[in-house]
Amino acid sequence: MKKIYNKFDKHAIAQLPQVQFPGRIITIISPGETEKAVDYLLASDILGVDTETKPSFKKGQHFQVSLLQVSNRTTCFLFRLNLTGITPAIMRLLEDTTVLKVGLSWHDDILGLERRHQFKPGWFVDLQTLAPKLGIEDMSLQKLYANIFHMKISKGQRLSNWCADNLRDSQKLYAATDAWTCIQLYDEMTRMIETGDYILEKVPEPAPEPATESQP
């Protein structure tokens, strides 16, 4: 029986082995490539989804979503939206109601994508709606994966430049891993919910620090 925690110690994550996407990564850089990529993805049984945006380090400066990563169990496509835009094929993918798509905090991703082009979201499930059913309170992707699988998702590339002319291999691997791990989490979390095959351990709240007397 699997043991999980309502809250996972972020300091313990650093000691865990790192998980990396083991499959094919295909980068889509032109509008014409999106049609075949979407056809391939929509033939899958489930898809993991995520987005990346160039970070802003200046107050009031914002960038549009740069990357949409969509993975099935073996292959991840990286749609470079800053180069392709939201094509009719990508719209078809986002509005599809036949293939389950799983993300985390996906509402925020949808808002970012809609700033590029309005669409009617299709069949999406947010992992943050499953976590409370297991009693899990820490719901970031990294903490969820560490809690369920006892492995670490590296966040080293999160603040890198997603609008760069060419993405580095480390960026591609980071993006693909985030999308693919959503599938793994969905499979395992739904299994645990359906079977009850887990034990939830509640982590005690840290004791409050004693008050110190103010000096006159």
PDB file of N, CA and C in Angstrom, residues 7 12 31 41-42 51 63 85 91 139 144 149 153 157 167-168 171 178 189 196 204 207:
ATOM      1  N   LYS A   7       1.186  16.996   3.142  1.00  0.00           N
ATOM      2  CA  LYS A   7       2.140  18.032   2.741  1.00  0.00           C
ATOM      3  C   LYS A   7       3.506  17.385   2.588  1.00  0.00           C
ATOM      4  N   ALA A  12      13.118  17.917   1.275  1.00  0.00           N
ATOM      5  CA  ALA A  12      13.367  16.498   0.992  1.00  0.00           C
ATOM      6  C   ALA A  12      13.430  16.222  -0.510  1.00  0.00           C
ATOM      7  N   PRO A  31       3.821  26.871 -39.032  1.00  0.00           N
ATOM      8  CA  PRO A  31       2.389  26.568 -39.023  1.00  0.00           C
ATOM      9  C   PRO A  31       2.038  25.297 -39.798  1.00  0.00           C
ATOM     10  N   LEU A  41      -1.349  13.314 -32.329  1.00  0.00           N
ATOM     11  CA  LEU A  41      -1.676  13.402 -30.903  1.00  0.00           C
ATOM     12  C   LEU A  41      -3.114  12.980 -30.625  1.00  0.00           C
ATOM     13  N   LEU A  42      -4.036  13.342 -31.498  1.00  0.00           N
ATOM     14  CA  LEU A  42      -5.441  13.033 -31.260  1.00  0.00           C
ATOM     15  C   LEU A  42      -5.778  11.569 -31.531  1.00  0.00           C
ATOM     16  N   THR A  51       2.348  24.639 -20.610  1.00  0.00           N
ATOM     17  CA  THR A  51       2.824  25.770 -21.415  1.00  0.00           C
ATOM     18  C   THR A  51       4.031  26.414 -20.737  1.00  0.00           C
ATOM     19  N   PHE A  63       4.786  38.818 -21.346  1.00  0.00           N
ATOM     20  CA  PHE A  63       4.994  38.146 -22.621  1.00  0.00           C
ATOM     21  C   PHE A  63       3.870  37.146 -22.861  1.00  0.00           C
ATOM     22  N   GLY A  85       2.132  30.670 -34.006  1.00  0.00           N
ATOM     23  CA  GLY A  85       0.835  31.216 -33.648  1.00  0.00           C
ATOM     24  C   GLY A  85      -0.129  30.078 -33.315  1.00  0.00           C
ATOM     25  N   MET A  91      -5.980  24.956 -32.684  1.00  0.00           N
ATOM     26  CA  MET A  91      -7.329  25.223 -32.177  1.00  0.00           C
ATOM     27  C   MET A  91      -8.115  23.912 -32.072  1.00  0.00           C
ATOM     28  N   MET A 139       0.058  21.129  -3.916  1.00  0.00           N
ATOM     29  CA  MET A 139      -0.405  20.732  -5.237  1.00  0.00           C
ATOM     30  C   MET A 139       0.424  21.268  -6.398  1.00  0.00           C
ATOM     31  N   LEU A 144       3.681  17.203  -6.008  1.00  0.00           N
ATOM     32  CA  LEU A 144       2.792  16.074  -6.269  1.00  0.00           C
ATOM     33  C   LEU A 144       3.578  14.857  -6.742  1.00  0.00           C
ATOM     34  N   PHE A 149       5.446   9.559  -6.400  1.00  0.00           N
ATOM     35  CA  PHE A 149       6.438   8.661  -7.000  1.00  0.00           C
ATOM     36  C   PHE A 149       7.816   8.707  -6.329  1.00  0.00           C
ATOM     37  N   ILE A 153      11.157  16.283 -10.089  1.00  0.00           N
ATOM     38  CA  ILE A 153      11.090  16.981 -11.373  1.00  0.00           C
ATOM     39  C   ILE A 153      11.953  18.231 -11.239  1.00  0.00           C
ATOM     40  N   GLN A 157      15.080  24.896 -15.530  1.00  0.00           N
ATOM     41  CA  GLN A 157      14.898  25.657 -16.773  1.00  0.00           C
ATOM     42  C   GLN A 157      13.662  26.555 -16.770  1.00  0.00           C
ATOM     43  N   LEU A 167      15.747  26.501 -28.939  1.00  0.00           N
ATOM     44  CA  LEU A 167      15.682  25.996 -27.575  1.00  0.00           C
ATOM     45  C   LEU A 167      16.818  25.013 -27.337  1.00  0.00           C
ATOM     46  N   ARG A 168      17.415  25.095 -26.165  1.00  0.00           N
ATOM     47  CA  ARG A 168      18.461  24.145 -25.791  1.00  0.00           C
ATOM     48  C   ARG A 168      17.837  22.775 -25.512  1.00  0.00           C
ATOM     49  N   GLN A 171      16.161  22.671 -22.209  1.00  0.00           N
ATOM     50  CA  GLN A 171      14.831  23.272 -22.188  1.00  0.00           C
ATOM     51  C   GLN A 171      13.786  22.303 -22.742  1.00  0.00           C
ATOM     52  N   ASP A 178       7.583  17.895 -17.983  1.00  0.00           N
ATOM     53  CA  ASP A 178       6.429  18.473 -17.294  1.00  0.00           C
ATOM     54  C   ASP A 178       5.116  17.953 -17.880  1.00  0.00           C
ATOM     55  N   MET A 189      -2.980   8.584  -9.628  1.00  0.00           N
ATOM     56  CA  MET A 189      -3.909   9.209  -8.684  1.00  0.00           C
ATOM     57  C   MET A 189      -5.320   8.660  -8.861  1.00  0.00           C
ATOM     58  N   GLY A 196      -8.488   2.870  -3.257  1.00  0.00           N
ATOM     59  CA  GLY A 196      -8.185   3.151  -1.851  1.00  0.00           C
ATOM     60  C   GLY A 196      -6.865   2.562  -1.416  1.00  0.00           C
ATOM     61  N   PRO A 204       2.539  16.922  10.957  1.00  0.00           N
ATOM     62  CA  PRO A 204       2.182  17.883  12.006  1.00  0.00           C
ATOM     63  C   PRO A 204       2.576  19.304  11.597  1.00  0.00           C
ATOM     64  N   ALA A 207       5.546  23.848  15.215  1.00  0.00           N
ATOM     65  CA  ALA A 207       5.189  24.589  16.428  1.00  0.00           C
ATOM     66  C   ALA A 207       5.489  26.075  16.236  1.00  0.00           C
TER      67      ALA A 207
END
